[in-house]
XYZ file of C-alpha atoms in Angstrom:
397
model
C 185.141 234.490 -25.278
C 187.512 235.048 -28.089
C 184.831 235.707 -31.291
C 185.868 233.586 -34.320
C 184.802 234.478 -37.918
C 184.851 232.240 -40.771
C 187.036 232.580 -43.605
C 185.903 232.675 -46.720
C 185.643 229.624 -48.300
C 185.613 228.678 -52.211
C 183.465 225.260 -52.485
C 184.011 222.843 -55.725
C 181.896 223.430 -59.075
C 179.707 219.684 -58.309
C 177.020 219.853 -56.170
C 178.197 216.692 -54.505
C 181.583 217.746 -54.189
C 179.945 221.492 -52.672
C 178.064 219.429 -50.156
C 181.102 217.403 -48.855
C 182.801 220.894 -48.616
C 180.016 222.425 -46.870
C 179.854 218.996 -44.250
C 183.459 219.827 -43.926
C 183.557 223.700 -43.148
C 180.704 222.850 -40.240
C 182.904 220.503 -38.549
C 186.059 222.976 -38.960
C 183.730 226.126 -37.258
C 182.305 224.054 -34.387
C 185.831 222.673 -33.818
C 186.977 226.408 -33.917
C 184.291 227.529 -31.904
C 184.276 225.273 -29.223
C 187.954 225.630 -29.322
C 187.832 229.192 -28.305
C 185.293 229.029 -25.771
C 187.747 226.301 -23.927
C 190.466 228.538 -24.016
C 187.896 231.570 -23.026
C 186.943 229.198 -19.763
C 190.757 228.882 -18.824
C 191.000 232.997 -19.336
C 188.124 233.951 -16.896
C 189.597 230.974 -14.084
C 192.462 233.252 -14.282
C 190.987 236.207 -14.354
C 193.257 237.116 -17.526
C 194.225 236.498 -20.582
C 197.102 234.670 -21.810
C 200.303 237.378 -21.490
C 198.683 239.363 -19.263
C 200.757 240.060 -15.740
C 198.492 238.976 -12.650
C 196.580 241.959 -11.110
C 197.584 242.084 -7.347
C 195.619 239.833 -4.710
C 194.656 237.616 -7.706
C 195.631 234.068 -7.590
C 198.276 232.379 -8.554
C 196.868 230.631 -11.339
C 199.501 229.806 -14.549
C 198.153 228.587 -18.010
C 200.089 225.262 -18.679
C 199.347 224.392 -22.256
C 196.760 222.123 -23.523
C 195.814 218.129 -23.121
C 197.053 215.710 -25.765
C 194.348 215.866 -28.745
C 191.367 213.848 -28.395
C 188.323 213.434 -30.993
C 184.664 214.612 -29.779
C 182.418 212.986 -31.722
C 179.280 215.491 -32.669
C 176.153 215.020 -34.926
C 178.295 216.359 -37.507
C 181.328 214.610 -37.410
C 184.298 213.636 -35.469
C 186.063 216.834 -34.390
C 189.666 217.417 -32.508
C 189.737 219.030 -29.634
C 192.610 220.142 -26.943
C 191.550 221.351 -23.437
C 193.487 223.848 -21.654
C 196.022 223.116 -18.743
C 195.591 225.278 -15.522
C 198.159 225.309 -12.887
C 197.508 226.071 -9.465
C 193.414 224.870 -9.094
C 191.654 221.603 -10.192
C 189.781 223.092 -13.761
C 187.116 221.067 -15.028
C 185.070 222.640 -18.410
C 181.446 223.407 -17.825
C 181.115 222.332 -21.767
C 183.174 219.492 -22.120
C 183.869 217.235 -19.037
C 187.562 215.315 -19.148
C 186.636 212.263 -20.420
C 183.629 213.095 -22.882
C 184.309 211.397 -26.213
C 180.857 212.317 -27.920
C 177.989 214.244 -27.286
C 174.495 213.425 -25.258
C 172.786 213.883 -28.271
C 174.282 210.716 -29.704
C 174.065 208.559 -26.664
C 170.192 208.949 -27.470
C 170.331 208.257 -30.920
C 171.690 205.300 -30.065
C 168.822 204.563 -27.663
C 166.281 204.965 -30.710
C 168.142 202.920 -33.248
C 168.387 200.293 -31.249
C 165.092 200.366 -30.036
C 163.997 200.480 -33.858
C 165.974 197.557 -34.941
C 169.370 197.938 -35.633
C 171.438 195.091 -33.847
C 174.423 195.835 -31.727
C 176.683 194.256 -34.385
C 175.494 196.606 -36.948
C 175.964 199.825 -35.053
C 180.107 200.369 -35.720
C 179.622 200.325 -39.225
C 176.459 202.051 -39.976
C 177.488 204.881 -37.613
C 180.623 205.361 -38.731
C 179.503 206.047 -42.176
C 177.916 208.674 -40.893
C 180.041 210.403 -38.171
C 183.360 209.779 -39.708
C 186.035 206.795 -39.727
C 187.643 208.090 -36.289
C 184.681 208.604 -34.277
C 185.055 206.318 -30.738
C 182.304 203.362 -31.502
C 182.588 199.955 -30.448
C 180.017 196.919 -29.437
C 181.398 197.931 -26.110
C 180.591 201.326 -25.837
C 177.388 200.819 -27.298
C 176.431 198.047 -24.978
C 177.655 200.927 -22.098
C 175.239 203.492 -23.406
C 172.229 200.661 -23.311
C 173.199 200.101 -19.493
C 171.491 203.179 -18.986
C 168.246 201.069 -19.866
C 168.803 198.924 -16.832
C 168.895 201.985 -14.395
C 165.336 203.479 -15.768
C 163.955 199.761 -15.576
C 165.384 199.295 -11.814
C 163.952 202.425 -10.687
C 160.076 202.151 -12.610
C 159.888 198.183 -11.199
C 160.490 199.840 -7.422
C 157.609 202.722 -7.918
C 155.184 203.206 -5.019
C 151.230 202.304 -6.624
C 149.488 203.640 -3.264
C 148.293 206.269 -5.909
C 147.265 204.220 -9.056
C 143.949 202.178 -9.288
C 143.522 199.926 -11.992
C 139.891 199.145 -12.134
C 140.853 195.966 -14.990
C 143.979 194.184 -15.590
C 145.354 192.142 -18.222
C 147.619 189.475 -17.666
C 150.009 186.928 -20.041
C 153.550 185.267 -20.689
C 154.944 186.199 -23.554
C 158.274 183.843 -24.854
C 160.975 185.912 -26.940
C 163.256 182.960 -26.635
C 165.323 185.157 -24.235
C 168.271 183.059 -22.213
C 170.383 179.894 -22.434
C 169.169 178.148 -26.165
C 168.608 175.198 -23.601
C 165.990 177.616 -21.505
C 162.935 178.648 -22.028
C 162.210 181.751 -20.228
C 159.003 183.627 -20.038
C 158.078 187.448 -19.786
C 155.372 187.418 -17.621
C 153.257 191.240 -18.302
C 151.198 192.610 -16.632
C 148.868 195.613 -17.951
C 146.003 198.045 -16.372
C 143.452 200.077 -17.215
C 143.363 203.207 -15.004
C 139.767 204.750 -13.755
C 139.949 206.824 -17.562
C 140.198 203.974 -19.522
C 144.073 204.909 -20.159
C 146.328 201.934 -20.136
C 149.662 201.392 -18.522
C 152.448 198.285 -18.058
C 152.338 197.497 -14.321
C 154.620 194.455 -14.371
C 156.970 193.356 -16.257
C 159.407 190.174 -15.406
C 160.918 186.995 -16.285
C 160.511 183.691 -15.243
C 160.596 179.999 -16.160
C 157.149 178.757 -16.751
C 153.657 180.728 -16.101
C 153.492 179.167 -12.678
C 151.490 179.901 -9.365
C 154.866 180.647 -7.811
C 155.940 182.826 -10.439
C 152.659 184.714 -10.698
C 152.474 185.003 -7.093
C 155.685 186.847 -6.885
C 154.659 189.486 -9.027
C 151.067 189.786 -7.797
C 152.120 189.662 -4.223
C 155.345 192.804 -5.034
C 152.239 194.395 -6.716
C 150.911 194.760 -3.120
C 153.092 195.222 -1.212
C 153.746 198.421 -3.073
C 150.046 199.997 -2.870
C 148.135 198.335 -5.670
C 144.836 198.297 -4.570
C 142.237 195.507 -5.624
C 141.687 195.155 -9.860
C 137.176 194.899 -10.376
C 138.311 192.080 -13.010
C 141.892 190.028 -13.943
C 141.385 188.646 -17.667
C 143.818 186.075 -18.432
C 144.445 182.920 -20.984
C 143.735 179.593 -19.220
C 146.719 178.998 -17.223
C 145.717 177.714 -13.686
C 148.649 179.337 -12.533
C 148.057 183.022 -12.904
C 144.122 182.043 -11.492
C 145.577 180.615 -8.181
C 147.495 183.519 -7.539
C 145.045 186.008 -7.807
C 142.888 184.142 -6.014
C 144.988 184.146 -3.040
C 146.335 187.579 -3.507
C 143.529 189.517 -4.729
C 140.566 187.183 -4.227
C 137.870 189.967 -4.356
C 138.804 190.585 -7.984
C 136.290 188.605 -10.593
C 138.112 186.498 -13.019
C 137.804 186.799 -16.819
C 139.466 184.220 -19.164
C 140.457 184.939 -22.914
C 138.125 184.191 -25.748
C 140.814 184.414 -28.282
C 142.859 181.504 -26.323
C 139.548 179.916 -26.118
C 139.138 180.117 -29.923
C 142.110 178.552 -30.765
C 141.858 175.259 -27.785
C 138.163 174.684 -29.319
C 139.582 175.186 -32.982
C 142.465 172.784 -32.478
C 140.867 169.870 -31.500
C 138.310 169.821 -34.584
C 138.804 169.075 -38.570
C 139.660 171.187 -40.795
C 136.135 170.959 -42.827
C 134.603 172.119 -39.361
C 136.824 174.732 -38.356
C 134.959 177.795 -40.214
C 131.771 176.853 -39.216
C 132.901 175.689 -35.331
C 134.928 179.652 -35.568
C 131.450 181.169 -36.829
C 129.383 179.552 -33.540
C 131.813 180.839 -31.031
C 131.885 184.489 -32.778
C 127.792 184.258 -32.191
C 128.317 183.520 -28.482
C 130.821 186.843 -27.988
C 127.773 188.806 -29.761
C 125.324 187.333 -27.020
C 123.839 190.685 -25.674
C 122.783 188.268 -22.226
C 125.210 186.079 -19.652
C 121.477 183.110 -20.436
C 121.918 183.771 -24.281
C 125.549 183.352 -24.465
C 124.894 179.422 -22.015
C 122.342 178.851 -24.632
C 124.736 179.132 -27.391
C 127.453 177.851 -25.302
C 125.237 174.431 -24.777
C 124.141 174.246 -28.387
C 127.347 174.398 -29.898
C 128.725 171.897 -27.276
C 125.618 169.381 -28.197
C 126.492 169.662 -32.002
C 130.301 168.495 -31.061
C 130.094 165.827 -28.599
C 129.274 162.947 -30.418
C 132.282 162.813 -32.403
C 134.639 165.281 -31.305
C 133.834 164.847 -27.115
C 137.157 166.449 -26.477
C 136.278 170.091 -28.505
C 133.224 169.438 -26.743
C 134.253 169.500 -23.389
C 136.809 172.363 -24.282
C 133.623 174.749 -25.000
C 131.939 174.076 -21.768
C 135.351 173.972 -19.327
C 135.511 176.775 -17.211
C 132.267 178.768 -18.829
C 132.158 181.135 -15.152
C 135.463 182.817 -16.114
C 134.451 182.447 -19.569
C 131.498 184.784 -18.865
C 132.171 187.001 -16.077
C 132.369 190.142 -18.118
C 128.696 190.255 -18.582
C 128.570 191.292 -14.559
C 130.562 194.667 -16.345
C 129.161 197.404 -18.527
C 128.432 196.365 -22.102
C 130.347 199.152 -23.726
C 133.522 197.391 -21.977
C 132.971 193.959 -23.236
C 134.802 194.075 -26.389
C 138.107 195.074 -24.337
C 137.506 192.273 -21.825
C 136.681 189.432 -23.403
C 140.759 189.228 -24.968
C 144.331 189.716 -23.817
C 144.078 191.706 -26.818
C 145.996 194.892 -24.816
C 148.877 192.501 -24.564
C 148.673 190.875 -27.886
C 148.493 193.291 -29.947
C 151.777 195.249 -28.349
C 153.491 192.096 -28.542
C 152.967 191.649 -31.976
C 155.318 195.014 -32.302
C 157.615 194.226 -29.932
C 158.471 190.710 -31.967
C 159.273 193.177 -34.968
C 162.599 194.207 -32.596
C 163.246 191.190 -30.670
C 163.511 189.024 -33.552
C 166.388 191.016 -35.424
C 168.355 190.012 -31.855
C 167.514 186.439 -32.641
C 168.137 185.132 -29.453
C 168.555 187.592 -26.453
C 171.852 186.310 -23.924
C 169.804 186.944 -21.341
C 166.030 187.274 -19.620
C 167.369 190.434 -18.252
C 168.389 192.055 -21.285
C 165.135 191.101 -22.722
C 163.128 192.480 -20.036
C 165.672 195.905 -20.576
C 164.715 195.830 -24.335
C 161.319 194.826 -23.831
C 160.259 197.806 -21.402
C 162.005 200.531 -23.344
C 159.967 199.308 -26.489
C 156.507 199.292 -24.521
C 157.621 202.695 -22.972
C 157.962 203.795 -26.542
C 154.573 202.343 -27.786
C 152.593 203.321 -25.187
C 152.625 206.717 -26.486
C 150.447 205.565 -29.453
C 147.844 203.705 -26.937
C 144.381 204.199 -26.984
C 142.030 204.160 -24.298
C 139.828 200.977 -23.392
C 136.498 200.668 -25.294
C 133.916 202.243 -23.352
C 135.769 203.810 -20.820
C 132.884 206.730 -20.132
C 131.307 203.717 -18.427
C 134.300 202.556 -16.016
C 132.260 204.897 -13.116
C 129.942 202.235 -13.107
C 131.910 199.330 -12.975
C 133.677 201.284 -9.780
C 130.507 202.012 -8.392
C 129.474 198.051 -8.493
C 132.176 197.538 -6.528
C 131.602 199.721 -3.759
């Protein structure tokens, strides 16, 4: 490759003015460089350099000038760029393929901003502050290089789980006011804890209401790709998700939400009541016995029925699933008493989905929605007390 040296360059007095210089003599060496190595590729196709007469039994291979110009785009900077003509084979550069107009590198930095927050409207002009007036960014483009997000989703949904066992699961449908302003889709998630106490997404996809049907579908896919049995499903009150699990996993013990609970009993009291209602229903989460926590349960239930019957009956409905995690070991409890490992991811994902407003469609959503999870998941921690998730296994054997 022909070796190119800089010249030397005098940069202004101001030390903004030196900078801008500087930015500029980077973009003129890497166009220079990569220049030469193009025309160092065509040389060794060849087997000579330009002028040279071919050796004999070489082949017939002629140099036939460059492309038209075209603009790479780089981290630093729009550069222009002519790739050499060969006559005689089909050349394609190992470095630069025809068509490239900008660099991997920048394909995933447009992953991560979007993924942070900035909006596909906003991309064209922040960007092009940055990499220069002529570098090739449009809405399209950028919508092109997001596509890629459907091909990772497509192929992580369609994973074999004959390998995987998650001992608990957490379940919920999350609306991001994704589709039609005249829908109202749901993300239906699904989350596990693995026999470590590591969690992973297991499911993830929309639908129009938390339905049996809907649940079913994804419970039932679940299956038919290898997942084996979940010891416990923890869930808000929906009698859909209940019914499906029932009839696709019906060993699996049933655990509903206390945080969903919190808020059903809290909404149908006064607002003089509410602190003191909240302080009873804390005390029956700190019952250390499945008898102490009815006791409570009962007490509290008592205290409420003569003149608010229906918060009343909204403590005692459906106390079995309310209570089923005392059949698991105590250091657990605290991580399966909630859809807290859905909750609380939510809450971050909300901090991107709501700079899109709405989202066109349930499919982008689900797109944006998995890449963000995929991102956050990094940062999870494992389940508390999940030394103890032997014995829950062993319970079950």
């Amino acid at each position: 490759m022909k070796q190119v040296y800089p010249k030397v360059t005098h940069l202004a007095n101001s030390p903004i003015d030196r900078l801008s210089a500087l930015e500029d003599l980077c973009r003129t060496k890497i166009a220079e460089v990569l220049q030469a190595y193009l025309n160092a590729e065509a040389d060794e196709l060849i087997r000579r350099r330009r002028y040279e007469r071919i050796e004999e039994g070489a082949p017939v291979l002629y140099r036939n000038s460059h492309d038209p110009e075209r603009l790479v785009t780089t981290p630093v900077g729009t550069i222009p760029i002519r790739r050499p003509r060969v006559r005689g084979t089909t050349y394609e550069s190992a470095v630069l393929p025809k068509h490239a107009r900008r660099l991997p590198s920048l394909d995933r930095t447009f992953h991560k901003l979007w993924l942070e927050g900035l909006s596909q409207r906003d991309f064209e002009p922040a960007l092009r502050a940055l990499l220069g007036e002529q570098a090739p960014l449009s809405a399209s483009s950028i919508a092109r290089v997001n596509g890629q997000f459907r091909e990772e989703f497509d192929v992580w949904k369609s994973r074999r789980l004959d390998h995987e066992r998650y001992v608990y699961i957490w379940v919920d449908g999350v609306h991001l006011g994704a589709g039609p302003a005249d829908e109202r889709r749901v993300i239906l998630v699904v989350i596990g804890a693995d026999a470590q106490g590591e969690k992973h997404l297991v499911a993830l996809d929309e639908a129009m209401s938390e339905s049996e049907t809907s649940w079913r579908e994804i419970l039932h896919d679940l299956k038919e790709r290898g997942l084996r049995t979940p010891r416990l499903g923890i869930a808000d009150g929906a009698n859909g998700f209940w019914a499906a699990l029932s009839a696709e996993y019906p060993e699996a013990a049933q655990q509903r939400c206390w945080l969903h609970k919190n808020r059903n009993v809290l909404d149908k009291v006064p607002e003089k009541l509410k602190g003191e209602t909240r302080r009873k229903l804390r005390e029956i989460c700190k019952s250390t016995t499945r008898a102490e926590a009815m006791s409570k349960i009962d007490s509290l239930a008592l205290s409420l029925s003569k003149d608010y019957p229906k918060a009343a009956a909204c403590v005692r409905d459906d106390v079995d699933r309310m209570l089923a995690y005392f059949a698991f070991p105590k250091a657990s409890w605290k991580s399966l008493r909630t859809t807290n490992p859905i909750e609380s991811v939510f809450a971050s994902v909300r901090l991107r989905t709501n700079v899109a407003k709405r989202l066109r469609s349930g499919a982008s959503a689900l797109y944006l929605v998995f890449k963000l999870i995929d991102r956050l998941s990094l940062t999870w921690r494992r389940i508390d007390g999940y030394q103890t998730i032997a014995l829950a296994q062993e319970k079950a054997a």
